[in-house]
Amino acid sequence: MRIAIAGAGNVGRSIAQELIGNGHRVMLIERQPKQLRPERVPEADWVLADACELSSLEEADVAGCDVVVAATGDDKVNLVVSLLAKTEFAVPRVVARVNRAENEWLFTEQWGVDVSVSKPRLMAALVEEAVTVGDLVRLMTFRQGEANLVEITLPKNAPYEGQPVRDVPLPRDSALVAILRGKRVMVPTADDPLEAGDELIFVCTAEMEDQIRAVVLGSEGRELG
């Protein structure tokens, strides 16, 4: 994919390096000359421009990008970049960084945002994921809340402990996409048995979270184990 990243600070450069490592073409757009450091990510295309200006985005051929990432440290800038990318250039996928949690409600489809990434929310979710056994933890939200990535660490004596995946009656609009077992990452098959301590990763709609919790943990929920 061809990906444009607005903001070449630490966050923008880190995203660029990951994406380039995965084989994508990346363009970094930065308006501060002192942040223009091509030697930090030499494989990327670097553009000195203001990503909030329509003419700058036209010159950078943002219309030819598959994804735009608004990764600056200013939420106002990220919203403007997202809106321009979606409405003026019809970029298929727009991802925006949320710096301040109180601004998260603004990062919606109305502002051109397909996916928002809130550092405070993500950090809170990772803390919960690290310490919580026997409850559902929401890790990430996709498509403005239409789908979520959630995790449940299976406690001892859970209803389907020791039983194969095929026996778990998951509700509609949900899927078990991975099992983390020790240092292993498993793509679950119907025959894989569930073990206590497994971290079960699901993609589901928000409406199905309670049903997944009830199926996997039973009616006792947190009291298991």
mmCIF file with all atom_site columns, C-alpha atoms in Angstrom:
data_model
loop_
_atom_site.group_PDB
_atom_site.id
_atom_site.type_symbol
_atom_site.label_atom_id
_atom_site.label_alt_id
_atom_site.label_comp_id
_atom_site.label_asym_id
_atom_site.label_entity_id
_atom_site.label_seq_id
_atom_site.pdbx_PDB_ins_code
_atom_site.Cartn_x
_atom_site.Cartn_y
_atom_site.Cartn_z
_atom_site.occupancy
_atom_site.B_iso_or_equiv
_atom_site.pdbx_formal_charge
_atom_site.auth_seq_id
_atom_site.auth_comp_id
_atom_site.auth_asym_id
_atom_site.auth_atom_id
_atom_site.pdbx_PDB_model_num
ATOM 1   C CA . MET A 1 1   ? 0.000   0.000   0.000  1.00 0.00 ? 1   MET A CA 1
ATOM 2   C CA . ARG A 1 2   ? 0.951   3.654   -0.395 1.00 0.00 ? 2   ARG A CA 1
ATOM 3   C CA . ILE A 1 3   ? 0.552   5.409   2.943  1.00 0.00 ? 3   ILE A CA 1
ATOM 4   C CA . ALA A 1 4   ? 0.876   9.074   3.865  1.00 0.00 ? 4   ALA A CA 1
ATOM 5   C CA . ILE A 1 5   ? 1.667   10.028  7.455  1.00 0.00 ? 5   ILE A CA 1
ATOM 6   C CA . ALA A 1 6   ? 1.100   13.601  8.617  1.00 0.00 ? 6   ALA A CA 1
ATOM 7   C CA . GLY A 1 7   ? 3.541   14.358  11.409 1.00 0.00 ? 7   GLY A CA 1
ATOM 8   C CA . ALA A 1 8   ? 7.156   13.166  11.445 1.00 0.00 ? 8   ALA A CA 1
ATOM 9   C CA . GLY A 1 9   ? 7.751   13.269  15.184 1.00 0.00 ? 9   GLY A CA 1
ATOM 10  C CA . ASN A 1 10  ? 8.603   10.194  17.214 1.00 0.00 ? 10  ASN A CA 1
ATOM 11  C CA . VAL A 1 11  ? 5.155   8.671   16.692 1.00 0.00 ? 11  VAL A CA 1
ATOM 12  C CA . GLY A 1 12  ? 5.026   9.326   12.957 1.00 0.00 ? 12  GLY A CA 1
ATOM 13  C CA . ARG A 1 13  ? 8.536   7.991   12.384 1.00 0.00 ? 13  ARG A CA 1
ATOM 14  C CA . SER A 1 14  ? 7.868   4.877   14.437 1.00 0.00 ? 14  SER A CA 1
ATOM 15  C CA . ILE A 1 15  ? 4.714   4.141   12.449 1.00 0.00 ? 15  ILE A CA 1
ATOM 16  C CA . ALA A 1 16  ? 6.622   4.706   9.213  1.00 0.00 ? 16  ALA A CA 1
ATOM 17  C CA . GLN A 1 17  ? 9.391   2.293   10.188 1.00 0.00 ? 17  GLN A CA 1
ATOM 18  C CA . GLU A 1 18  ? 6.891   -0.433  11.083 1.00 0.00 ? 18  GLU A CA 1
ATOM 19  C CA . LEU A 1 19  ? 4.959   -0.007  7.839  1.00 0.00 ? 19  LEU A CA 1
ATOM 20  C CA . ILE A 1 20  ? 8.093   0.063   5.693  1.00 0.00 ? 20  ILE A CA 1
ATOM 21  C CA . GLY A 1 21  ? 9.265   -3.082  7.457  1.00 0.00 ? 21  GLY A CA 1
ATOM 22  C CA . ASN A 1 22  ? 6.002   -4.688  6.352  1.00 0.00 ? 22  ASN A CA 1
ATOM 23  C CA . GLY A 1 23  ? 6.666   -3.795  2.739  1.00 0.00 ? 23  GLY A CA 1
ATOM 24  C CA . HIS A 1 24  ? 4.555   -0.637  2.309  1.00 0.00 ? 24  HIS A CA 1
ATOM 25  C CA . ARG A 1 25  ? 5.494   2.639   0.591  1.00 0.00 ? 25  ARG A CA 1
ATOM 26  C CA . VAL A 1 26  ? 5.407   5.495   3.087  1.00 0.00 ? 26  VAL A CA 1
ATOM 27  C CA . MET A 1 27  ? 5.429   9.279   2.704  1.00 0.00 ? 27  MET A CA 1
ATOM 28  C CA . LEU A 1 28  ? 6.064   11.453  5.754  1.00 0.00 ? 28  LEU A CA 1
ATOM 29  C CA . ILE A 1 29  ? 4.603   14.982  5.638  1.00 0.00 ? 29  ILE A CA 1
ATOM 30  C CA . GLU A 1 30  ? 6.066   17.458  8.130  1.00 0.00 ? 30  GLU A CA 1
ATOM 31  C CA . ARG A 1 31  ? 5.664   21.241  8.346  1.00 0.00 ? 31  ARG A CA 1
ATOM 32  C CA . GLN A 1 32  ? 8.452   21.893  10.868 1.00 0.00 ? 32  GLN A CA 1
ATOM 33  C CA . PRO A 1 33  ? 11.886  22.019  9.161  1.00 0.00 ? 33  PRO A CA 1
ATOM 34  C CA . LYS A 1 34  ? 13.603  20.928  12.382 1.00 0.00 ? 34  LYS A CA 1
ATOM 35  C CA . GLN A 1 35  ? 11.534  17.714  12.379 1.00 0.00 ? 35  GLN A CA 1
ATOM 36  C CA . LEU A 1 36  ? 12.546  16.897  8.827  1.00 0.00 ? 36  LEU A CA 1
ATOM 37  C CA . ARG A 1 37  ? 15.096  14.160  9.428  1.00 0.00 ? 37  ARG A CA 1
ATOM 38  C CA . PRO A 1 38  ? 15.236  11.846  6.416  1.00 0.00 ? 38  PRO A CA 1
ATOM 39  C CA . GLU A 1 39  ? 18.225  10.030  7.873  1.00 0.00 ? 39  GLU A CA 1
ATOM 40  C CA . ARG A 1 40  ? 15.954  8.664   10.625 1.00 0.00 ? 40  ARG A CA 1
ATOM 41  C CA . VAL A 1 41  ? 13.737  6.847   8.100  1.00 0.00 ? 41  VAL A CA 1
ATOM 42  C CA . PRO A 1 42  ? 15.679  6.898   4.818  1.00 0.00 ? 42  PRO A CA 1
ATOM 43  C CA . GLU A 1 43  ? 13.329  4.469   3.064  1.00 0.00 ? 43  GLU A CA 1
ATOM 44  C CA . ALA A 1 44  ? 10.397  6.917   3.341  1.00 0.00 ? 44  ALA A CA 1
ATOM 45  C CA . ASP A 1 45  ? 9.564   9.796   1.021  1.00 0.00 ? 45  ASP A CA 1
ATOM 46  C CA . TRP A 1 46  ? 9.855   13.053  2.989  1.00 0.00 ? 46  TRP A CA 1
ATOM 47  C CA . VAL A 1 47  ? 7.772   16.130  2.194  1.00 0.00 ? 47  VAL A CA 1
ATOM 48  C CA . LEU A 1 48  ? 8.171   19.534  3.875  1.00 0.00 ? 48  LEU A CA 1
ATOM 49  C CA . ALA A 1 49  ? 4.617   20.893  3.793  1.00 0.00 ? 49  ALA A CA 1
ATOM 50  C CA . ASP A 1 50  ? 1.596   21.825  5.876  1.00 0.00 ? 50  ASP A CA 1
ATOM 51  C CA . ALA A 1 51  ? -0.787  18.859  5.737  1.00 0.00 ? 51  ALA A CA 1
ATOM 52  C CA . CYS A 1 52  ? -3.679  21.169  6.658  1.00 0.00 ? 52  CYS A CA 1
ATOM 53  C CA . GLU A 1 53  ? -3.351  22.987  3.332  1.00 0.00 ? 53  GLU A CA 1
ATOM 54  C CA . LEU A 1 54  ? -5.220  21.600  0.361  1.00 0.00 ? 54  LEU A CA 1
ATOM 55  C CA . SER A 1 55  ? -2.519  22.620  -2.112 1.00 0.00 ? 55  SER A CA 1
ATOM 56  C CA . SER A 1 56  ? 0.153   20.796  -0.112 1.00 0.00 ? 56  SER A CA 1
ATOM 57  C CA . LEU A 1 57  ? -1.838  17.584  -0.127 1.00 0.00 ? 57  LEU A CA 1
ATOM 58  C CA . GLU A 1 58  ? -2.454  17.934  -3.860 1.00 0.00 ? 58  GLU A CA 1
ATOM 59  C CA . GLU A 1 59  ? 1.262   18.353  -4.558 1.00 0.00 ? 59  GLU A CA 1
ATOM 60  C CA . ALA A 1 60  ? 2.000   15.306  -2.400 1.00 0.00 ? 60  ALA A CA 1
ATOM 61  C CA . ASP A 1 61  ? -0.560  13.279  -4.427 1.00 0.00 ? 61  ASP A CA 1
ATOM 62  C CA . VAL A 1 62  ? -2.499  12.200  -1.362 1.00 0.00 ? 62  VAL A CA 1
ATOM 63  C CA . ALA A 1 63  ? -5.294  11.135  -3.708 1.00 0.00 ? 63  ALA A CA 1
ATOM 64  C CA . GLY A 1 64  ? -3.043  8.267   -4.779 1.00 0.00 ? 64  GLY A CA 1
ATOM 65  C CA . CYS A 1 65  ? -2.684  6.942   -1.229 1.00 0.00 ? 65  CYS A CA 1
ATOM 66  C CA . ASP A 1 66  ? -4.487  3.908   0.140  1.00 0.00 ? 66  ASP A CA 1
ATOM 67  C CA . VAL A 1 67  ? -4.227  5.159   3.730  1.00 0.00 ? 67  VAL A CA 1
ATOM 68  C CA . VAL A 1 68  ? -3.632  8.483   5.445  1.00 0.00 ? 68  VAL A CA 1
ATOM 69  C CA . VAL A 1 69  ? -2.447  8.552   9.051  1.00 0.00 ? 69  VAL A CA 1
ATOM 70  C CA . ALA A 1 70  ? -2.904  11.802  10.986 1.00 0.00 ? 70  ALA A CA 1
ATOM 71  C CA . ALA A 1 71  ? -0.197  11.347  13.615 1.00 0.00 ? 71  ALA A CA 1
ATOM 72  C CA . THR A 1 72  ? 0.668   14.841  14.837 1.00 0.00 ? 72  THR A CA 1
ATOM 73  C CA . GLY A 1 73  ? 0.635   15.870  18.474 1.00 0.00 ? 73  GLY A CA 1
ATOM 74  C CA . ASP A 1 74  ? -2.207  18.354  17.854 1.00 0.00 ? 74  ASP A CA 1
ATOM 75  C CA . ASP A 1 75  ? -5.754  17.004  17.782 1.00 0.00 ? 75  ASP A CA 1
ATOM 76  C CA . LYS A 1 76  ? -7.030  19.976  15.771 1.00 0.00 ? 76  LYS A CA 1
ATOM 77  C CA . VAL A 1 77  ? -4.476  19.308  13.060 1.00 0.00 ? 77  VAL A CA 1
ATOM 78  C CA . ASN A 1 78  ? -5.296  15.600  13.005 1.00 0.00 ? 78  ASN A CA 1
ATOM 79  C CA . LEU A 1 79  ? -8.997  16.342  12.542 1.00 0.00 ? 79  LEU A CA 1
ATOM 80  C CA . VAL A 1 80  ? -8.377  18.766  9.677  1.00 0.00 ? 80  VAL A CA 1
ATOM 81  C CA . VAL A 1 81  ? -6.003  16.353  7.942  1.00 0.00 ? 81  VAL A CA 1
ATOM 82  C CA . SER A 1 82  ? -8.546  13.540  8.309  1.00 0.00 ? 82  SER A CA 1
ATOM 83  C CA . LEU A 1 83  ? -11.390 15.629  6.931  1.00 0.00 ? 83  LEU A CA 1
ATOM 84  C CA . LEU A 1 84  ? -9.380  16.805  3.919  1.00 0.00 ? 84  LEU A CA 1
ATOM 85  C CA . ALA A 1 85  ? -8.077  13.317  3.173  1.00 0.00 ? 85  ALA A CA 1
ATOM 86  C CA . LYS A 1 86  ? -11.557 11.820  3.156  1.00 0.00 ? 86  LYS A CA 1
ATOM 87  C CA . THR A 1 87  ? -13.686 14.578  1.622  1.00 0.00 ? 87  THR A CA 1
ATOM 88  C CA . GLU A 1 88  ? -11.267 16.175  -0.857 1.00 0.00 ? 88  GLU A CA 1
ATOM 89  C CA . PHE A 1 89  ? -9.166  13.184  -1.888 1.00 0.00 ? 89  PHE A CA 1
ATOM 90  C CA . ALA A 1 90  ? -11.466 10.209  -1.151 1.00 0.00 ? 90  ALA A CA 1
ATOM 91  C CA . VAL A 1 91  ? -8.712  8.292   0.656  1.00 0.00 ? 91  VAL A CA 1
ATOM 92  C CA . PRO A 1 92  ? -10.155 4.820   1.404  1.00 0.00 ? 92  PRO A CA 1
ATOM 93  C CA . ARG A 1 93  ? -8.782  4.562   4.953  1.00 0.00 ? 93  ARG A CA 1
ATOM 94  C CA . VAL A 1 94  ? -8.033  7.372   7.386  1.00 0.00 ? 94  VAL A CA 1
ATOM 95  C CA . VAL A 1 95  ? -6.453  6.669   10.773 1.00 0.00 ? 95  VAL A CA 1
ATOM 96  C CA . ALA A 1 96  ? -6.118  9.460   13.333 1.00 0.00 ? 96  ALA A CA 1
ATOM 97  C CA . ARG A 1 97  ? -4.160  9.802   16.539 1.00 0.00 ? 97  ARG A CA 1
ATOM 98  C CA . VAL A 1 98  ? -6.067  11.136  19.557 1.00 0.00 ? 98  VAL A CA 1
ATOM 99  C CA . ASN A 1 99  ? -3.755  12.982  21.950 1.00 0.00 ? 99  ASN A CA 1
ATOM 100 C CA . ARG A 1 100 ? -6.228  14.174  24.573 1.00 0.00 ? 100 ARG A CA 1
ATOM 101 C CA . ALA A 1 101 ? -8.880  11.763  25.847 1.00 0.00 ? 101 ALA A CA 1
ATOM 102 C CA . GLU A 1 102 ? -11.488 14.532  26.159 1.00 0.00 ? 102 GLU A CA 1
ATOM 103 C CA . ASN A 1 103 ? -11.314 15.056  22.385 1.00 0.00 ? 103 ASN A CA 1
ATOM 104 C CA . GLU A 1 104 ? -11.966 11.439  21.459 1.00 0.00 ? 104 GLU A CA 1
ATOM 105 C CA . TRP A 1 105 ? -15.671 12.036  20.778 1.00 0.00 ? 105 TRP A CA 1
ATOM 106 C CA . LEU A 1 106 ? -14.753 14.330  17.855 1.00 0.00 ? 106 LEU A CA 1
ATOM 107 C CA . PHE A 1 107 ? -12.894 11.641  15.916 1.00 0.00 ? 107 PHE A CA 1
ATOM 108 C CA . THR A 1 108 ? -15.842 10.274  13.966 1.00 0.00 ? 108 THR A CA 1
ATOM 109 C CA . GLU A 1 109 ? -16.851 9.608   10.369 1.00 0.00 ? 109 GLU A CA 1
ATOM 110 C CA . GLN A 1 110 ? -18.181 13.170  10.201 1.00 0.00 ? 110 GLN A CA 1
ATOM 111 C CA . TRP A 1 111 ? -14.559 14.308  10.444 1.00 0.00 ? 111 TRP A CA 1
ATOM 112 C CA . GLY A 1 112 ? -13.397 11.694  7.950  1.00 0.00 ? 112 GLY A CA 1
ATOM 113 C CA . VAL A 1 113 ? -11.921 9.342   10.557 1.00 0.00 ? 113 VAL A CA 1
ATOM 114 C CA . ASP A 1 114 ? -12.277 5.614   9.936  1.00 0.00 ? 114 ASP A CA 1
ATOM 115 C CA . VAL A 1 115 ? -10.191 4.520   12.916 1.00 0.00 ? 115 VAL A CA 1
ATOM 116 C CA . SER A 1 116 ? -9.088  6.612   15.888 1.00 0.00 ? 116 SER A CA 1
ATOM 117 C CA . VAL A 1 117 ? -6.283  5.557   18.194 1.00 0.00 ? 117 VAL A CA 1
ATOM 118 C CA . SER A 1 118 ? -6.363  7.027   21.682 1.00 0.00 ? 118 SER A CA 1
ATOM 119 C CA . LYS A 1 119 ? -3.120  6.576   23.577 1.00 0.00 ? 119 LYS A CA 1
ATOM 120 C CA . PRO A 1 120 ? -4.746  6.980   27.026 1.00 0.00 ? 120 PRO A CA 1
ATOM 121 C CA . ARG A 1 121 ? -7.458  4.447   26.186 1.00 0.00 ? 121 ARG A CA 1
ATOM 122 C CA . LEU A 1 122 ? -4.993  2.017   24.642 1.00 0.00 ? 122 LEU A CA 1
ATOM 123 C CA . MET A 1 123 ? -2.660  2.222   27.620 1.00 0.00 ? 123 MET A CA 1
ATOM 124 C CA . ALA A 1 124 ? -5.548  1.672   30.032 1.00 0.00 ? 124 ALA A CA 1
ATOM 125 C CA . ALA A 1 125 ? -6.668  -1.352  28.011 1.00 0.00 ? 125 ALA A CA 1
ATOM 126 C CA . LEU A 1 126 ? -3.153  -2.814  28.030 1.00 0.00 ? 126 LEU A CA 1
ATOM 127 C CA . VAL A 1 127 ? -2.917  -2.365  31.805 1.00 0.00 ? 127 VAL A CA 1
ATOM 128 C CA . GLU A 1 128 ? -6.262  -4.126  32.237 1.00 0.00 ? 128 GLU A CA 1
ATOM 129 C CA . GLU A 1 129 ? -5.224  -6.892  29.865 1.00 0.00 ? 129 GLU A CA 1
ATOM 130 C CA . ALA A 1 130 ? -2.048  -7.483  31.849 1.00 0.00 ? 130 ALA A CA 1
ATOM 131 C CA . VAL A 1 131 ? -3.736  -7.889  35.226 1.00 0.00 ? 131 VAL A CA 1
ATOM 132 C CA . THR A 1 132 ? -7.287  -9.053  34.545 1.00 0.00 ? 132 THR A CA 1
ATOM 133 C CA . VAL A 1 133 ? -8.296  -12.713 34.616 1.00 0.00 ? 133 VAL A CA 1
ATOM 134 C CA . GLY A 1 134 ? -11.895 -13.776 34.256 1.00 0.00 ? 134 GLY A CA 1
ATOM 135 C CA . ASP A 1 135 ? -13.382 -10.707 32.617 1.00 0.00 ? 135 ASP A CA 1
ATOM 136 C CA . LEU A 1 136 ? -13.614 -9.151  29.175 1.00 0.00 ? 136 LEU A CA 1
ATOM 137 C CA . VAL A 1 137 ? -11.204 -6.326  28.303 1.00 0.00 ? 137 VAL A CA 1
ATOM 138 C CA . ARG A 1 138 ? -11.747 -4.114  25.254 1.00 0.00 ? 138 ARG A CA 1
ATOM 139 C CA . LEU A 1 139 ? -8.406  -3.569  23.523 1.00 0.00 ? 139 LEU A CA 1
ATOM 140 C CA . MET A 1 140 ? -9.357  -1.576  20.438 1.00 0.00 ? 140 MET A CA 1
ATOM 141 C CA . THR A 1 141 ? -12.353 -0.196  18.573 1.00 0.00 ? 141 THR A CA 1
ATOM 142 C CA . PHE A 1 142 ? -12.790 -0.347  14.812 1.00 0.00 ? 142 PHE A CA 1
ATOM 143 C CA . ARG A 1 143 ? -15.131 1.522   12.460 1.00 0.00 ? 143 ARG A CA 1
ATOM 144 C CA . GLN A 1 144 ? -16.390 3.989   15.076 1.00 0.00 ? 144 GLN A CA 1
ATOM 145 C CA . GLY A 1 145 ? -17.526 1.337   17.525 1.00 0.00 ? 145 GLY A CA 1
ATOM 146 C CA . GLU A 1 146 ? -19.107 -1.035  15.013 1.00 0.00 ? 146 GLU A CA 1
ATOM 147 C CA . ALA A 1 147 ? -16.546 -3.719  15.923 1.00 0.00 ? 147 ALA A CA 1
ATOM 148 C CA . ASN A 1 148 ? -14.175 -4.222  18.831 1.00 0.00 ? 148 ASN A CA 1
ATOM 149 C CA . LEU A 1 149 ? -11.085 -6.266  19.590 1.00 0.00 ? 149 LEU A CA 1
ATOM 150 C CA . VAL A 1 150 ? -11.578 -7.808  23.030 1.00 0.00 ? 150 VAL A CA 1
ATOM 151 C CA . GLU A 1 151 ? -9.650  -10.191 25.249 1.00 0.00 ? 151 GLU A CA 1
ATOM 152 C CA . ILE A 1 152 ? -10.601 -12.697 27.929 1.00 0.00 ? 152 ILE A CA 1
ATOM 153 C CA . THR A 1 153 ? -8.007  -14.587 29.970 1.00 0.00 ? 153 THR A CA 1
ATOM 154 C CA . LEU A 1 154 ? -9.614  -17.945 30.662 1.00 0.00 ? 154 LEU A CA 1
ATOM 155 C CA . PRO A 1 155 ? -9.728  -18.739 34.406 1.00 0.00 ? 155 PRO A CA 1
ATOM 156 C CA . LYS A 1 156 ? -9.694  -22.193 35.932 1.00 0.00 ? 156 LYS A CA 1
ATOM 157 C CA . ASN A 1 157 ? -13.068 -23.950 36.016 1.00 0.00 ? 157 ASN A CA 1
ATOM 158 C CA . ALA A 1 158 ? -14.468 -21.879 33.159 1.00 0.00 ? 158 ALA A CA 1
ATOM 159 C CA . PRO A 1 159 ? -17.350 -23.709 31.424 1.00 0.00 ? 159 PRO A CA 1
ATOM 160 C CA . TYR A 1 160 ? -15.356 -24.678 28.315 1.00 0.00 ? 160 TYR A CA 1
ATOM 161 C CA . GLU A 1 161 ? -11.944 -25.267 29.877 1.00 0.00 ? 161 GLU A CA 1
ATOM 162 C CA . GLY A 1 162 ? -10.493 -28.408 28.306 1.00 0.00 ? 162 GLY A CA 1
ATOM 163 C CA . GLN A 1 163 ? -13.046 -28.476 25.510 1.00 0.00 ? 163 GLN A CA 1
ATOM 164 C CA . PRO A 1 164 ? -12.359 -27.882 21.816 1.00 0.00 ? 164 PRO A CA 1
ATOM 165 C CA . VAL A 1 165 ? -13.113 -24.550 20.173 1.00 0.00 ? 165 VAL A CA 1
ATOM 166 C CA . ARG A 1 166 ? -15.928 -26.132 18.143 1.00 0.00 ? 166 ARG A CA 1
ATOM 167 C CA . ASP A 1 167 ? -17.932 -26.670 21.338 1.00 0.00 ? 167 ASP A CA 1
ATOM 168 C CA . VAL A 1 168 ? -17.956 -22.977 22.286 1.00 0.00 ? 168 VAL A CA 1
ATOM 169 C CA . PRO A 1 169 ? -21.313 -21.549 21.101 1.00 0.00 ? 169 PRO A CA 1
ATOM 170 C CA . LEU A 1 170 ? -20.204 -18.054 20.178 1.00 0.00 ? 170 LEU A CA 1
ATOM 171 C CA . PRO A 1 171 ? -22.957 -15.550 19.334 1.00 0.00 ? 171 PRO A CA 1
ATOM 172 C CA . ARG A 1 172 ? -23.443 -14.068 15.880 1.00 0.00 ? 172 ARG A CA 1
ATOM 173 C CA . ASP A 1 173 ? -21.210 -11.166 14.796 1.00 0.00 ? 173 ASP A CA 1
ATOM 174 C CA . SER A 1 174 ? -18.272 -12.526 16.773 1.00 0.00 ? 174 SER A CA 1
ATOM 175 C CA . ALA A 1 175 ? -15.151 -14.541 16.016 1.00 0.00 ? 175 ALA A CA 1
ATOM 176 C CA . LEU A 1 176 ? -12.312 -16.032 18.032 1.00 0.00 ? 176 LEU A CA 1
ATOM 177 C CA . VAL A 1 177 ? -9.291  -14.847 16.025 1.00 0.00 ? 177 VAL A CA 1
ATOM 178 C CA . ALA A 1 178 ? -6.323  -15.842 18.206 1.00 0.00 ? 178 ALA A CA 1
ATOM 179 C CA . ILE A 1 179 ? -5.289  -17.749 21.297 1.00 0.00 ? 179 ILE A CA 1
ATOM 180 C CA . LEU A 1 180 ? -2.211  -16.563 23.194 1.00 0.00 ? 180 LEU A CA 1
ATOM 181 C CA . ARG A 1 181 ? -0.772  -19.471 25.170 1.00 0.00 ? 181 ARG A CA 1
ATOM 182 C CA . GLY A 1 182 ? 2.498   -18.767 26.925 1.00 0.00 ? 182 GLY A CA 1
ATOM 183 C CA . LYS A 1 183 ? 4.824   -17.479 24.218 1.00 0.00 ? 183 LYS A CA 1
ATOM 184 C CA . ARG A 1 184 ? 2.756   -18.975 21.408 1.00 0.00 ? 184 ARG A CA 1
ATOM 185 C CA . VAL A 1 185 ? 0.290   -17.182 19.158 1.00 0.00 ? 185 VAL A CA 1
ATOM 186 C CA . MET A 1 186 ? -2.225  -19.715 17.850 1.00 0.00 ? 186 MET A CA 1
ATOM 187 C CA . VAL A 1 187 ? -4.724  -19.314 15.038 1.00 0.00 ? 187 VAL A CA 1
ATOM 188 C CA . PRO A 1 188 ? -7.542  -21.365 16.550 1.00 0.00 ? 188 PRO A CA 1
ATOM 189 C CA . THR A 1 189 ? -8.903  -24.428 14.790 1.00 0.00 ? 189 THR A CA 1
ATOM 190 C CA . ALA A 1 190 ? -12.054 -26.309 15.660 1.00 0.00 ? 190 ALA A CA 1
ATOM 191 C CA . ASP A 1 191 ? -10.035 -29.071 17.361 1.00 0.00 ? 191 ASP A CA 1
ATOM 192 C CA . ASP A 1 192 ? -7.891  -26.866 19.626 1.00 0.00 ? 192 ASP A CA 1
ATOM 193 C CA . PRO A 1 193 ? -8.807  -27.339 23.305 1.00 0.00 ? 193 PRO A CA 1
ATOM 194 C CA . LEU A 1 194 ? -9.018  -24.303 25.560 1.00 0.00 ? 194 LEU A CA 1
ATOM 195 C CA . GLU A 1 195 ? -6.723  -24.200 28.596 1.00 0.00 ? 195 GLU A CA 1
ATOM 196 C CA . ALA A 1 196 ? -6.836  -22.148 31.782 1.00 0.00 ? 196 ALA A CA 1
ATOM 197 C CA . GLY A 1 197 ? -4.613  -19.117 31.339 1.00 0.00 ? 197 GLY A CA 1
ATOM 198 C CA . ASP A 1 198 ? -5.273  -18.849 27.604 1.00 0.00 ? 198 ASP A CA 1
ATOM 199 C CA . GLU A 1 199 ? -5.732  -15.286 26.385 1.00 0.00 ? 199 GLU A CA 1
ATOM 200 C CA . LEU A 1 200 ? -8.639  -15.456 23.963 1.00 0.00 ? 200 LEU A CA 1
ATOM 201 C CA . ILE A 1 201 ? -8.789  -12.642 21.394 1.00 0.00 ? 201 ILE A CA 1
ATOM 202 C CA . PHE A 1 202 ? -12.159 -11.948 19.776 1.00 0.00 ? 202 PHE A CA 1
ATOM 203 C CA . VAL A 1 203 ? -13.460 -9.529  17.168 1.00 0.00 ? 203 VAL A CA 1
ATOM 204 C CA . CYS A 1 204 ? -17.116 -8.711  17.762 1.00 0.00 ? 204 CYS A CA 1
ATOM 205 C CA . THR A 1 205 ? -19.737 -6.008  17.667 1.00 0.00 ? 205 THR A CA 1
ATOM 206 C CA . ALA A 1 206 ? -20.221 -4.042  20.873 1.00 0.00 ? 206 ALA A CA 1
ATOM 207 C CA . GLU A 1 207 ? -23.659 -5.605  21.331 1.00 0.00 ? 207 GLU A CA 1
ATOM 208 C CA . MET A 1 208 ? -22.136 -9.096  21.501 1.00 0.00 ? 208 MET A CA 1
ATOM 209 C CA . GLU A 1 209 ? -19.568 -8.398  24.230 1.00 0.00 ? 209 GLU A CA 1
ATOM 210 C CA . ASP A 1 210 ? -21.868 -9.344  27.100 1.00 0.00 ? 210 ASP A CA 1
ATOM 211 C CA . GLN A 1 211 ? -22.931 -12.533 25.321 1.00 0.00 ? 211 GLN A CA 1
ATOM 212 C CA . ILE A 1 212 ? -19.314 -13.545 24.716 1.00 0.00 ? 212 ILE A CA 1
ATOM 213 C CA . ARG A 1 213 ? -18.564 -12.904 28.378 1.00 0.00 ? 213 ARG A CA 1
ATOM 214 C CA . ALA A 1 214 ? -21.536 -15.042 29.427 1.00 0.00 ? 214 ALA A CA 1
ATOM 215 C CA . VAL A 1 215 ? -20.596 -17.912 27.093 1.00 0.00 ? 215 VAL A CA 1
ATOM 216 C CA . VAL A 1 216 ? -16.886 -18.030 27.884 1.00 0.00 ? 216 VAL A CA 1
ATOM 217 C CA . LEU A 1 217 ? -17.059 -17.291 31.598 1.00 0.00 ? 217 LEU A CA 1
ATOM 218 C CA . GLY A 1 218 ? -20.521 -18.551 32.490 1.00 0.00 ? 218 GLY A CA 1
ATOM 219 C CA . SER A 1 219 ? -23.058 -16.764 34.628 1.00 0.00 ? 219 SER A CA 1
ATOM 220 C CA . GLU A 1 220 ? -20.615 -16.337 37.521 1.00 0.00 ? 220 GLU A CA 1
ATOM 221 C CA . GLY A 1 221 ? -18.208 -14.176 35.485 1.00 0.00 ? 221 GLY A CA 1
ATOM 222 C CA . ARG A 1 222 ? -15.424 -12.840 37.695 1.00 0.00 ? 222 ARG A CA 1
ATOM 223 C CA . GLU A 1 223 ? -16.164 -15.353 40.453 1.00 0.00 ? 223 GLU A CA 1
ATOM 224 C CA . LEU A 1 224 ? -14.750 -18.225 38.410 1.00 0.00 ? 224 LEU A CA 1
ATOM 225 C CA . GLY A 1 225 ? -11.378 -19.626 39.364 1.00 0.00 ? 225 GLY A CA 1
#
